[in-house]
PDB file of C-alpha atoms in Angstrom:
ATOM      1  CA  MET G 239     -22.495 -59.886  48.478  1.00  0.00           C
ATOM      2  CA  LYS G 240     -21.204 -58.824  44.817  1.00  0.00           C
ATOM      3  CA  LYS G 241     -19.442 -55.907  44.551  1.00  0.00           C
ATOM      4  CA  PRO G 242     -21.007 -52.884  43.485  1.00  0.00           C
ATOM      5  CA  SER G 243     -21.214 -52.473  39.974  1.00  0.00           C
ATOM      6  CA  LYS G 244     -18.808 -51.142  37.780  1.00  0.00           C
ATOM      7  CA  LEU G 245     -19.846 -48.020  35.379  1.00  0.00           C
ATOM      8  CA  CYS G 246     -18.218 -47.380  31.758  1.00  0.00           C
ATOM      9  CA  GLY G 247     -15.062 -45.372  32.476  1.00  0.00           C
ATOM     10  CA  SER G 248     -15.608 -43.763  29.251  1.00  0.00           C
ATOM     11  CA  LYS G 249     -19.045 -42.496  30.227  1.00  0.00           C
ATOM     12  CA  ILE G 250     -17.140 -40.530  33.393  1.00  0.00           C
ATOM     13  CA  ARG G 251     -14.890 -39.002  31.131  1.00  0.00           C
ATOM     14  CA  LEU G 252     -17.352 -37.468  28.778  1.00  0.00           C
ATOM     15  CA  VAL G 253     -18.249 -34.694  31.537  1.00  0.00           C
ATOM     16  CA  LEU G 254     -15.165 -33.013  32.617  1.00  0.00           C
ATOM     17  CA  PHE G 255     -16.312 -30.460  35.383  1.00  0.00           C
ATOM     18  CA  VAL G 256     -15.098 -27.553  33.363  1.00  0.00           C
ATOM     19  CA  SER G 257     -15.606 -25.202  36.090  1.00  0.00           C
ATOM     20  CA  PHE G 258     -13.487 -26.806  38.484  1.00  0.00           C
ATOM     21  CA  LEU G 259     -10.202 -25.262  36.020  1.00  0.00           C
ATOM     22  CA  CYS G 260      -8.839 -22.518  38.500  1.00  0.00           C
ATOM     23  CA  LEU G 261      -7.046 -23.874  40.998  1.00  0.00           C
ATOM     24  CA  ALA G 262      -7.182 -22.787  44.692  1.00  0.00           C
ATOM     25  CA  SER G 263      -6.109 -24.300  47.622  1.00  0.00           C
ATOM     26  CA  CYS G 264      -7.292 -24.453  51.275  1.00  0.00           C
ATOM     27  CA  ALA G 265      -5.608 -22.201  53.777  1.00  0.00           C
ATOM     28  CA  SER G 266      -4.142 -23.188  57.160  1.00  0.00           C
ATOM     29  CA  TYR G 267      -5.102 -21.562  60.350  1.00  0.00           C
ATOM     30  CA  ASP G 268      -3.593 -21.191  63.575  1.00  0.00           C
ATOM     31  CA  GLY G 269      -6.275 -21.066  66.418  1.00  0.00           C
ATOM     32  CA  ARG G 270      -7.234 -20.189  70.159  1.00  0.00           C
ATOM     33  CA  SER G 271      -9.164 -22.147  72.266  1.00  0.00           C
ATOM     34  CA  MET G 272     -11.903 -20.771  74.936  1.00  0.00           C
ATOM     35  CA  LYS G 273     -12.878 -23.111  77.515  1.00  0.00           C
ATOM     36  CA  GLY G 274     -16.587 -23.842  77.874  1.00  0.00           C
ATOM     37  CA  GLU G 275     -17.786 -23.724  81.491  1.00  0.00           C
ATOM     38  CA  ASN G 276     -18.906 -27.213  83.126  1.00  0.00           C
ATOM     39  CA  PRO G 277     -22.703 -27.722  83.332  1.00  0.00           C
ATOM     40  CA  THR G 278     -24.498 -29.360  86.419  1.00  0.00           C
ATOM     41  CA  ASP G 279     -24.337 -32.625  87.088  1.00  0.00           C
ATOM     42  CA  THR G 280     -28.112 -33.537  84.877  1.00  0.00           C
ATOM     43  CA  LEU G 281     -28.393 -35.130  81.805  1.00  0.00           C
ATOM     44  CA  ASP G 282     -30.230 -32.152  80.168  1.00  0.00           C
ATOM     45  CA  ALA G 283     -27.759 -29.707  81.786  1.00  0.00           C
ATOM     46  CA  LEU G 284     -27.551 -26.689  79.132  1.00  0.00           C
ATOM     47  CA  VAL G 285     -23.926 -26.002  78.170  1.00  0.00           C
ATOM     48  CA  VAL G 286     -22.503 -22.102  78.622  1.00  0.00           C
ATOM     49  CA  MET G 287     -20.141 -21.270  76.303  1.00  0.00           C
ATOM     50  CA  ASP G 288     -16.740 -19.089  78.467  1.00  0.00           C
ATOM     51  CA  PRO G 289     -16.311 -15.583  76.402  1.00  0.00           C
ATOM     52  CA  GLU G 290     -12.638 -15.973  77.825  1.00  0.00           C
ATOM     53  CA  SER G 291      -9.905 -17.662  75.102  1.00  0.00           C
ATOM     54  CA  GLU G 292      -6.343 -18.915  75.974  1.00  0.00           C
ATOM     55  CA  ASN G 293      -3.843 -20.505  73.921  1.00  0.00           C
ATOM     56  CA  GLN G 294      -4.664 -24.126  73.612  1.00  0.00           C
ATOM     57  CA  GLU G 295      -2.923 -26.744  71.021  1.00  0.00           C
ATOM     58  CA  ASN G 296      -4.722 -30.126  69.627  1.00  0.00           C
ATOM     59  CA  THR G 297      -7.011 -31.169  72.340  1.00  0.00           C
ATOM     60  CA  PHE G 298      -7.568 -34.595  70.528  1.00  0.00           C
ATOM     61  CA  SER G 299      -5.162 -36.804  71.663  1.00  0.00           C
ATOM     62  CA  LYS G 300      -6.556 -39.689  70.058  1.00  0.00           C
ATOM     63  CA  SER G 301      -5.039 -41.095  66.949  1.00  0.00           C
ATOM     64  CA  SER G 302      -7.440 -39.998  63.169  1.00  0.00           C
ATOM     65  CA  THR G 303      -8.184 -42.895  61.540  1.00  0.00           C
ATOM     66  CA  THR G 304      -8.622 -40.604  58.268  1.00  0.00           C
ATOM     67  CA  GLN G 305      -5.856 -40.530  55.984  1.00  0.00           C
ATOM     68  CA  LEU G 306      -5.972 -36.853  54.958  1.00  0.00           C
ATOM     69  CA  GLY G 307      -2.857 -35.848  55.277  1.00  0.00           C
ATOM     70  CA  ASP G 308      -2.668 -32.127  56.183  1.00  0.00           C
ATOM     71  CA  LEU G 309      -5.407 -31.030  53.959  1.00  0.00           C
ATOM     72  CA  ALA G 310      -5.922 -27.504  55.856  1.00  0.00           C
ATOM     73  CA  SER G 311      -2.085 -26.728  55.506  1.00  0.00           C
ATOM     74  CA  GLN G 312      -1.435 -26.596  51.393  1.00  0.00           C
ATOM     75  CA  PRO G 313      -0.151 -23.348  50.175  1.00  0.00           C
ATOM     76  CA  ASN G 314      -2.316 -20.241  48.968  1.00  0.00           C
ATOM     77  CA  GLU G 315      -2.445 -19.889  45.396  1.00  0.00           C
ATOM     78  CA  GLU G 316      -4.174 -17.719  43.085  1.00  0.00           C
ATOM     79  CA  LYS G 317      -7.770 -18.111  43.289  1.00  0.00           C
ATOM     80  CA  GLY G 318      -9.979 -18.031  40.084  1.00  0.00           C
ATOM     81  CA  GLU G 319     -12.507 -15.455  38.661  1.00  0.00           C
ATOM     82  CA  SER G 320     -15.028 -15.382  41.047  1.00  0.00           C
ATOM     83  CA  ASN G 321     -18.750 -16.118  40.157  1.00  0.00           C
ATOM     84  CA  LEU G 322     -21.009 -12.862  39.736  1.00  0.00           C
ATOM     85  CA  ASP G 323     -23.705 -13.654  41.415  1.00  0.00           C
ATOM     86  CA  LEU G 324     -22.460 -14.200  44.270  1.00  0.00           C
ATOM     87  CA  ASP G 325     -21.129 -11.283  46.787  1.00  0.00           C
ATOM     88  CA  PRO G 326     -17.564 -11.268  46.987  1.00  0.00           C
ATOM     89  CA  PHE G 327     -17.938  -9.310  50.187  1.00  0.00           C
ATOM     90  CA  GLN G 328     -19.531 -12.629  51.555  1.00  0.00           C
ATOM     91  CA  GLY G 329     -17.194 -15.438  52.912  1.00  0.00           C
ATOM     92  CA  ILE G 330     -14.542 -15.683  55.544  1.00  0.00           C
ATOM     93  CA  GLY G 331     -11.802 -15.203  52.694  1.00  0.00           C
ATOM     94  CA  GLY G 332      -8.386 -14.975  53.903  1.00  0.00           C
ATOM     95  CA  ASP G 333      -8.551 -12.519  56.520  1.00  0.00           C
ATOM     96  CA  SER G 334     -10.713 -13.716  58.832  1.00  0.00           C
ATOM     97  CA  ASP G 335      -9.991 -15.219  62.433  1.00  0.00           C
ATOM     98  CA  ILE G 336     -10.002 -19.363  62.922  1.00  0.00           C
ATOM     99  CA  ASN G 337     -10.364 -19.788  67.041  1.00  0.00           C
ATOM    100  CA  SER G 338     -11.085 -22.691  68.462  1.00  0.00           C
ATOM    101  CA  GLU G 339     -13.980 -23.707  71.704  1.00  0.00           C
ATOM    102  CA  THR G 340     -14.452 -26.809  73.468  1.00  0.00           C
ATOM    103  CA  LEU G 341     -17.450 -27.996  75.015  1.00  0.00           C
ATOM    104  CA  SER G 342     -16.857 -29.555  78.042  1.00  0.00           C
ATOM    105  CA  GLY G 343     -18.729 -31.114  81.182  1.00  0.00           C
ATOM    106  CA  THR G 344     -19.616 -33.688  83.846  1.00  0.00           C
ATOM    107  CA  ILE G 345     -22.438 -35.784  83.904  1.00  0.00           C
ATOM    108  CA  GLY G 346     -22.545 -36.467  87.745  1.00  0.00           C
ATOM    109  CA  GLU G 347     -20.337 -39.079  88.168  1.00  0.00           C
ATOM    110  CA  ILE G 348     -20.613 -41.326  85.070  1.00  0.00           C
ATOM    111  CA  GLY G 349     -19.357 -39.536  82.237  1.00  0.00           C
ATOM    112  CA  SER G 350     -16.869 -36.474  81.292  1.00  0.00           C
ATOM    113  CA  TYR G 351     -16.986 -35.211  77.561  1.00  0.00           C
ATOM    114  CA  GLU G 352     -14.687 -32.809  75.710  1.00  0.00           C
ATOM    115  CA  LEU G 353     -15.211 -31.305  72.075  1.00  0.00           C
ATOM    116  CA  THR G 354     -13.005 -28.917  70.729  1.00  0.00           C
ATOM    117  CA  PHE G 355     -14.155 -27.209  67.586  1.00  0.00           C
ATOM    118  CA  PRO G 356     -13.462 -24.067  65.207  1.00  0.00           C
ATOM    119  CA  GLN G 357     -15.206 -21.168  65.120  1.00  0.00           C
ATOM    120  CA  ILE G 358     -15.005 -17.921  62.836  1.00  0.00           C
ATOM    121  CA  SER G 359     -14.951 -14.414  63.233  1.00  0.00           C
ATOM    122  CA  ASP G 360     -14.837 -11.016  61.336  1.00  0.00           C
ATOM    123  CA  THR G 361     -17.683 -12.210  58.970  1.00  0.00           C
ATOM    124  CA  PRO G 362     -20.884 -10.971  57.839  1.00  0.00           C
ATOM    125  CA  ALA G 363     -22.006 -14.575  58.814  1.00  0.00           C
ATOM    126  CA  ASP G 364     -20.628 -15.310  61.972  1.00  0.00           C
ATOM    127  CA  PHE G 365     -23.387 -16.052  64.255  1.00  0.00           C
ATOM    128  CA  ALA G 366     -24.905 -18.694  61.570  1.00  0.00           C
ATOM    129  CA  ILE G 367     -21.700 -20.151  60.842  1.00  0.00           C
ATOM    130  CA  ASN G 368     -20.583 -20.586  64.021  1.00  0.00           C
ATOM    131  CA  GLY G 369     -23.897 -21.938  65.315  1.00  0.00           C
ATOM    132  CA  ALA G 370     -23.878 -24.312  62.757  1.00  0.00           C
ATOM    133  CA  ILE G 371     -20.728 -25.771  63.600  1.00  0.00           C
ATOM    134  CA  GLN G 372     -21.145 -25.956  67.109  1.00  0.00           C
ATOM    135  CA  SER G 373     -24.508 -27.786  66.472  1.00  0.00           C
ATOM    136  CA  VAL G 374     -22.269 -30.579  65.673  1.00  0.00           C
ATOM    137  CA  ALA G 375     -20.787 -30.818  68.528  1.00  0.00           C
ATOM    138  CA  ASP G 376     -24.351 -30.152  70.655  1.00  0.00           C
ATOM    139  CA  LYS G 377     -25.383 -33.182  68.756  1.00  0.00           C
ATOM    140  CA  ILE G 378     -22.349 -35.095  69.878  1.00  0.00           C
ATOM    141  CA  TYR G 379     -22.976 -34.602  73.267  1.00  0.00           C
ATOM    142  CA  LEU G 380     -26.454 -34.931  73.380  1.00  0.00           C
ATOM    143  CA  ASN G 381     -25.946 -38.137  72.046  1.00  0.00           C
ATOM    144  CA  PHE G 382     -23.711 -39.735  74.526  1.00  0.00           C
ATOM    145  CA  ALA G 383     -25.676 -37.888  77.288  1.00  0.00           C
ATOM    146  CA  ALA G 384     -28.446 -39.503  76.111  1.00  0.00           C
ATOM    147  CA  GLU G 385     -26.643 -43.276  75.678  1.00  0.00           C
ATOM    148  CA  LEU G 386     -25.692 -42.898  79.494  1.00  0.00           C
ATOM    149  CA  ALA G 387     -28.864 -42.085  80.686  1.00  0.00           C
ATOM    150  CA  GLU G 388     -30.139 -45.670  78.553  1.00  0.00           C
ATOM    151  CA  MET G 389     -27.455 -47.513  80.404  1.00  0.00           C
ATOM    152  CA  ILE G 390     -28.984 -46.040  83.945  1.00  0.00           C
ATOM    153  CA  ASN G 391     -32.383 -46.675  83.265  1.00  0.00           C
ATOM    154  CA  GLU G 392     -31.518 -49.896  82.293  1.00  0.00           C
ATOM    155  CA  GLY G 393     -29.186 -51.074  85.368  1.00  0.00           C
ATOM    156  CA  THR G 394     -26.318 -51.717  83.505  1.00  0.00           C
ATOM    157  CA  PRO G 395     -23.542 -51.975  85.386  1.00  0.00           C
ATOM    158  CA  MET G 396     -20.457 -49.122  84.555  1.00  0.00           C
ATOM    159  CA  GLY G 397     -18.125 -47.083  85.346  1.00  0.00           C
ATOM    160  CA  SER G 398     -17.152 -43.502  84.327  1.00  0.00           C
ATOM    161  CA  SER G 399     -17.675 -42.905  80.654  1.00  0.00           C
ATOM    162  CA  ASP G 400     -15.459 -40.413  78.522  1.00  0.00           C
ATOM    163  CA  LEU G 401     -16.066 -38.783  75.473  1.00  0.00           C
ATOM    164  CA  VAL G 402     -13.026 -37.175  73.774  1.00  0.00           C
ATOM    165  CA  GLY G 403     -13.151 -35.514  70.205  1.00  0.00           C
ATOM    166  CA  GLU G 404     -12.494 -32.970  67.712  1.00  0.00           C
ATOM    167  CA  GLY G 405     -13.554 -30.823  64.686  1.00  0.00           C
ATOM    168  CA  ARG G 406     -10.815 -29.356  62.314  1.00  0.00           C
ATOM    169  CA  ILE G 407     -11.255 -27.202  59.064  1.00  0.00           C
ATOM    170  CA  ILE G 408      -9.920 -29.463  56.000  1.00  0.00           C
ATOM    171  CA  PHE G 409     -11.213 -27.136  53.160  1.00  0.00           C
ATOM    172  CA  ASN G 410     -11.793 -23.561  52.571  1.00  0.00           C
ATOM    173  CA  ASN G 411     -12.016 -21.789  49.546  1.00  0.00           C
ATOM    174  CA  GLY G 412     -14.001 -18.449  51.271  1.00  0.00           C
ATOM    175  CA  TYR G 413     -16.966 -19.339  50.216  1.00  0.00           C
ATOM    176  CA  LEU G 414     -17.074 -23.228  51.343  1.00  0.00           C
ATOM    177  CA  LEU G 415     -16.372 -24.619  54.577  1.00  0.00           C
ATOM    178  CA  SER G 416     -15.762 -28.577  55.522  1.00  0.00           C
ATOM    179  CA  VAL G 417     -15.229 -29.526  58.921  1.00  0.00           C
ATOM    180  CA  LEU G 418     -14.472 -32.807  59.882  1.00  0.00           C
ATOM    181  CA  PHE G 419     -15.314 -34.090  63.737  1.00  0.00           C
ATOM    182  CA  GLU G 420     -13.763 -37.089  64.738  1.00  0.00           C
ATOM    183  CA  GLY G 421     -13.242 -38.600  68.613  1.00  0.00           C
ATOM    184  CA  SER G 422     -13.633 -41.376  70.790  1.00  0.00           C
ATOM    185  CA  THR G 423     -15.888 -42.706  73.207  1.00  0.00           C
ATOM    186  CA  ASP G 424     -14.587 -45.091  75.884  1.00  0.00           C
ATOM    187  CA  TRP G 425     -18.044 -46.604  78.025  1.00  0.00           C
ATOM    188  CA  GLY G 426     -17.316 -47.612  81.717  1.00  0.00           C
ATOM    189  CA  GLY G 427     -16.951 -50.936  81.842  1.00  0.00           C
ATOM    190  CA  ALA G 428     -16.763 -51.927  78.248  1.00  0.00           C
ATOM    191  CA  ALA G 429     -13.635 -53.816  76.977  1.00  0.00           C
ATOM    192  CA  SER G 430     -12.953 -51.790  73.642  1.00  0.00           C
ATOM    193  CA  GLN G 431     -12.919 -47.715  72.573  1.00  0.00           C
ATOM    194  CA  GLN G 432     -15.782 -46.618  70.106  1.00  0.00           C
ATOM    195  CA  LEU G 433     -14.635 -44.374  67.387  1.00  0.00           C
ATOM    196  CA  TRP G 434     -17.144 -41.815  65.829  1.00  0.00           C
ATOM    197  CA  ALA G 435     -16.676 -39.385  63.276  1.00  0.00           C
ATOM    198  CA  ASP G 436     -19.359 -36.303  62.034  1.00  0.00           C
ATOM    199  CA  SER G 437     -19.210 -33.899  59.598  1.00  0.00           C
ATOM    200  CA  ILE G 438     -20.388 -30.870  58.251  1.00  0.00           C
ATOM    201  CA  MET G 439     -20.199 -28.604  54.978  1.00  0.00           C
ATOM    202  CA  VAL G 440     -21.360 -24.576  55.403  1.00  0.00           C
ATOM    203  CA  ASP G 441     -22.208 -22.156  53.202  1.00  0.00           C
ATOM    204  CA  LEU G 442     -19.753 -19.079  54.207  1.00  0.00           C
ATOM    205  CA  SER G 443     -21.895 -16.369  52.944  1.00  0.00           C
ATOM    206  CA  ASN G 444     -24.721 -17.031  55.081  1.00  0.00           C
ATOM    207  CA  GLY G 445     -24.002 -20.209  57.619  1.00  0.00           C
ATOM    208  CA  GLN G 446     -26.634 -22.440  55.647  1.00  0.00           C
ATOM    209  CA  VAL G 447     -26.033 -26.248  56.014  1.00  0.00           C
ATOM    210  CA  LEU G 448     -25.177 -27.796  52.818  1.00  0.00           C
ATOM    211  CA  THR G 449     -25.537 -31.796  52.528  1.00  0.00           C
ATOM    212  CA  SER G 450     -23.654 -33.964  49.702  1.00  0.00           C
ATOM    213  CA  GLU G 451     -26.839 -34.157  48.121  1.00  0.00           C
ATOM    214  CA  ASN G 452     -26.640 -30.649  46.982  1.00  0.00           C
ATOM    215  CA  LEU G 453     -23.529 -31.544  45.323  1.00  0.00           C
ATOM    216  CA  PHE G 454     -24.911 -34.345  42.574  1.00  0.00           C
ATOM    217  CA  GLN G 455     -27.081 -34.393  39.549  1.00  0.00           C
ATOM    218  CA  LEU G 456     -30.174 -36.105  40.160  1.00  0.00           C
ATOM    219  CA  GLU G 457     -31.728 -36.506  36.783  1.00  0.00           C
ATOM    220  CA  ILE G 458     -29.482 -38.267  35.064  1.00  0.00           C
ATOM    221  CA  SER G 459     -29.512 -42.335  34.492  1.00  0.00           C
ATOM    222  CA  THR G 460     -26.273 -42.390  36.678  1.00  0.00           C
ATOM    223  CA  ASP G 461     -26.982 -43.106  40.279  1.00  0.00           C
ATOM    224  CA  TRP G 462     -24.678 -40.732  42.129  1.00  0.00           C
ATOM    225  CA  LYS G 463     -24.993 -43.701  45.027  1.00  0.00           C
ATOM    226  CA  GLU G 464     -24.029 -46.394  43.014  1.00  0.00           C
ATOM    227  CA  LEU G 465     -21.003 -44.418  41.496  1.00  0.00           C
ATOM    228  CA  LEU G 466     -19.908 -43.548  44.888  1.00  0.00           C
ATOM    229  CA  ALA G 467     -20.041 -47.157  45.860  1.00  0.00           C
ATOM    230  CA  GLU G 468     -17.928 -48.783  43.338  1.00  0.00           C
ATOM    231  CA  LYS G 469     -15.231 -46.070  43.842  1.00  0.00           C
ATOM    232  CA  SER G 470     -15.321 -46.515  47.646  1.00  0.00           C
ATOM    233  CA  TYR G 471     -15.029 -50.446  47.421  1.00  0.00           C
ATOM    234  CA  ASP G 472     -12.334 -50.154  45.102  1.00  0.00           C
ATOM    235  CA  LEU G 473     -10.287 -47.726  47.086  1.00  0.00           C
ATOM    236  CA  LEU G 474     -10.855 -49.711  50.043  1.00  0.00           C
ATOM    237  CA  ILE G 475      -9.726 -52.666  49.004  1.00  0.00           C
ATOM    238  CA  GLU G 476      -6.276 -50.396  47.857  1.00  0.00           C
ATOM    239  CA  ARG G 477      -6.393 -49.853  51.821  1.00  0.00           C
ATOM    240  CA  LEU G 478      -7.563 -52.678  53.747  1.00  0.00           C
ATOM    241  CA  GLY G 479      -7.666 -55.742  51.287  1.00  0.00           C
ATOM    242  CA  SER G 480     -10.627 -57.709  49.962  1.00  0.00           C
ATOM    243  CA  GLU G 481     -11.071 -60.199  53.129  1.00  0.00           C
ATOM    244  CA  MET G 482     -11.607 -56.854  55.377  1.00  0.00           C
ATOM    245  CA  ILE G 483     -14.597 -55.181  53.722  1.00  0.00           C
ATOM    246  CA  TRP G 484     -18.484 -55.461  54.571  1.00  0.00           C
ATOM    247  CA  ASN G 485     -20.283 -55.262  51.317  1.00  0.00           C
ATOM    248  CA  GLU G 486     -23.446 -54.433  53.259  1.00  0.00           C
ATOM    249  CA  GLY G 487     -22.193 -51.078  54.491  1.00  0.00           C
ATOM    250  CA  LEU G 488     -21.321 -50.236  50.681  1.00  0.00           C
ATOM    251  CA  LEU G 489     -24.972 -50.985  49.191  1.00  0.00           C
ATOM    252  CA  PRO G 490     -26.042 -48.045  47.455  1.00  0.00           C
ATOM    253  CA  THR G 491     -28.339 -45.818  49.676  1.00  0.00           C
ATOM    254  CA  GLY G 492     -28.305 -42.492  51.276  1.00  0.00           C
ATOM    255  CA  GLU G 493     -27.493 -44.390  54.579  1.00  0.00           C
ATOM    256  CA  ASN G 494     -24.601 -45.299  53.602  1.00  0.00           C
ATOM    257  CA  PHE G 495     -23.319 -42.543  52.311  1.00  0.00           C
ATOM    258  CA  ASN G 496     -24.426 -39.232  54.331  1.00  0.00           C
ATOM    259  CA  ASN G 497     -20.947 -38.321  55.406  1.00  0.00           C
ATOM    260  CA  MET G 498     -19.245 -36.771  53.087  1.00  0.00           C
ATOM    261  CA  LEU G 499     -16.846 -33.173  52.373  1.00  0.00           C
ATOM    262  CA  VAL G 500     -15.277 -31.155  50.037  1.00  0.00           C
ATOM    263  CA  THR G 501     -11.946 -31.377  49.730  1.00  0.00           C
ATOM    264  CA  GLN G 502      -9.434 -30.443  47.419  1.00  0.00           C
ATOM    265  CA  PRO G 503      -8.074 -33.389  46.213  1.00  0.00           C
ATOM    266  CA  GLY G 504     -11.460 -34.904  45.994  1.00  0.00           C
ATOM    267  CA  LEU G 505     -14.305 -36.083  47.761  1.00  0.00           C
ATOM    268  CA  LEU G 506     -14.174 -37.200  51.171  1.00  0.00           C
ATOM    269  CA  ILE G 507     -16.290 -39.940  52.108  1.00  0.00           C
ATOM    270  CA  ILE G 508     -16.424 -41.079  56.065  1.00  0.00           C
ATOM    271  CA  PHE G 509     -17.748 -44.510  57.197  1.00  0.00           C
ATOM    272  CA  ASP G 510     -18.727 -45.283  60.550  1.00  0.00           C
ATOM    273  CA  GLN G 511     -16.910 -48.052  62.788  1.00  0.00           C
ATOM    274  CA  TYR G 512     -17.904 -51.622  61.995  1.00  0.00           C
ATOM    275  CA  GLN G 513     -20.178 -50.211  58.769  1.00  0.00           C
ATOM    276  CA  VAL G 514     -17.610 -51.386  56.046  1.00  0.00           C
ATOM    277  CA  ALA G 515     -15.157 -53.422  58.027  1.00  0.00           C
ATOM    278  CA  ALA G 516     -14.372 -54.470  61.479  1.00  0.00           C
ATOM    279  CA  GLY G 517     -13.930 -52.301  64.627  1.00  0.00           C
ATOM    280  CA  VAL G 518     -10.107 -52.357  64.200  1.00  0.00           C
ATOM    281  CA  ALA G 519      -9.856 -50.409  60.889  1.00  0.00           C
ATOM    282  CA  GLY G 520     -11.669 -47.530  63.204  1.00  0.00           C
ATOM    283  CA  THR G 521     -14.038 -45.051  61.036  1.00  0.00           C
ATOM    284  CA  PRO G 522     -12.330 -45.866  57.898  1.00  0.00           C
ATOM    285  CA  THR G 523     -12.591 -43.383  54.725  1.00  0.00           C
ATOM    286  CA  VAL G 524     -11.664 -42.637  51.032  1.00  0.00           C
ATOM    287  CA  ILE G 525     -11.094 -39.597  49.054  1.00  0.00           C
ATOM    288  CA  ILE G 526     -12.404 -40.280  45.528  1.00  0.00           C
ATOM    289  CA  PRO G 527     -10.272 -37.973  43.382  1.00  0.00           C
ATOM    290  CA  TRP G 528     -13.061 -35.320  41.241  1.00  0.00           C
ATOM    291  CA  VAL G 529     -12.211 -36.440  37.898  1.00  0.00           C
ATOM    292  CA  GLU G 530     -13.193 -40.078  38.543  1.00  0.00           C
ATOM    293  CA  ILE G 531     -16.798 -38.523  39.503  1.00  0.00           C
ATOM    294  CA  ALA G 532     -16.920 -35.488  37.187  1.00  0.00           C
ATOM    295  CA  ALA G 533     -20.262 -37.366  35.538  1.00  0.00           C
ATOM    296  CA  ILE G 534     -22.372 -36.924  38.507  1.00  0.00           C
ATOM    297  CA  ILE G 535     -21.115 -33.698  40.112  1.00  0.00           C
ATOM    298  CA  ASN G 536     -23.514 -30.796  39.246  1.00  0.00           C
ATOM    299  CA  PRO G 537     -21.639 -27.425  38.583  1.00  0.00           C
ATOM    300  CA  GLN G 538     -25.128 -25.370  39.145  1.00  0.00           C
ATOM    301  CA  SER G 539     -25.733 -26.507  42.431  1.00  0.00           C
ATOM    302  CA  ARG G 540     -25.090 -24.375  45.368  1.00  0.00           C
ATOM    303  CA  ILE G 541     -22.187 -26.487  46.614  1.00  0.00           C
ATOM    304  CA  GLY G 542     -20.534 -26.158  42.663  1.00  0.00           C
ATOM    305  CA  GLU G 543     -21.176 -22.389  42.824  1.00  0.00           C
ATOM    306  CA  LEU G 544     -19.504 -22.008  45.845  1.00  0.00           C
ATOM    307  CA  VAL G 545     -16.145 -23.875  44.747  1.00  0.00           C
ATOM    308  CA  ILE G 546     -16.355 -22.047  41.540  1.00  0.00           C
ATOM    309  CA  ALA G 547     -16.575 -18.854  43.136  1.00  0.00           C
ATOM    310  CA  GLY G 548     -13.227 -19.579  45.569  1.00  0.00           C
ATOM    311  CA  GLY G 549     -11.342 -21.403  42.862  1.00  0.00           C
ATOM    312  CA  SER G 550     -10.917 -25.051  41.884  1.00  0.00           C
ATOM    313  CA  LEU G 551     -10.419 -28.658  43.215  1.00  0.00           C
ATOM    314  CA  GLU G 552      -7.366 -30.509  42.030  1.00  0.00           C
ATOM    315  CA  ILE G 553      -8.723 -32.431  38.772  1.00  0.00           C
ATOM    316  CA  ASN G 554      -5.381 -34.420  37.754  1.00  0.00           C
TER     317      ASN G 554
END
């Protein structure tokens, strides 16, 4: 399989994401946890969240494969001038609380799950924002339960399976929130652990879920997927070596590049385990600096507006 075709470097540099010139960092947050009540032992059980909260350390003990550093703990800096088209009183800003909830329980004697994720308070759109974030945890849990049900129906011999994971905020400029979910599944009877990752970007003014396609210019000759494939290939080669890369998972398709998040240093792309490399590589990630993909960014998109409103990204 050939390496994704390279685009002319000079063409990329022609278009600078000039709207990203006012620098603002994402803030760090301390959280509290809210434990979920265990559901009944049926696969279609509804989970009821316990409203009581308690102090909690990081519940995700599995090692993460994402090379992000501590993006959420960078110091606050002066924000750029807000977009006048956006309501300055919307968004979570720097005064709202970030708590954590835990969706946990057992599925009969065949499985257990524990998923911790952030929740927002003291914003006009709390309900929509928190519902969007929790929907990712719900999806992960339901997929786990469905897999167990399928194994039972097929008569697959198995012991108890365990799902554990955590969602964490990796970008927050008061207008746009990026949340990365990472975790692992130990399937009963399986020889190895399965790692997984998921993500969500939320408009903090109304709780709307934003997809990666909202970020790119679609009416230009340069296909955003081709450029991301090229940049991802180069970065993965640096990290893993050319002999480790599986090119099929880097083909410029929407399916291969559907797990992305805005972060301050660049666009974070998360690949599934076994998508671009052997399972030992976990869920590989790359962060493509903004200046390298400026030509395909649409500053007038909703994501672009929210980034500009809260301050810029790093472009150096």
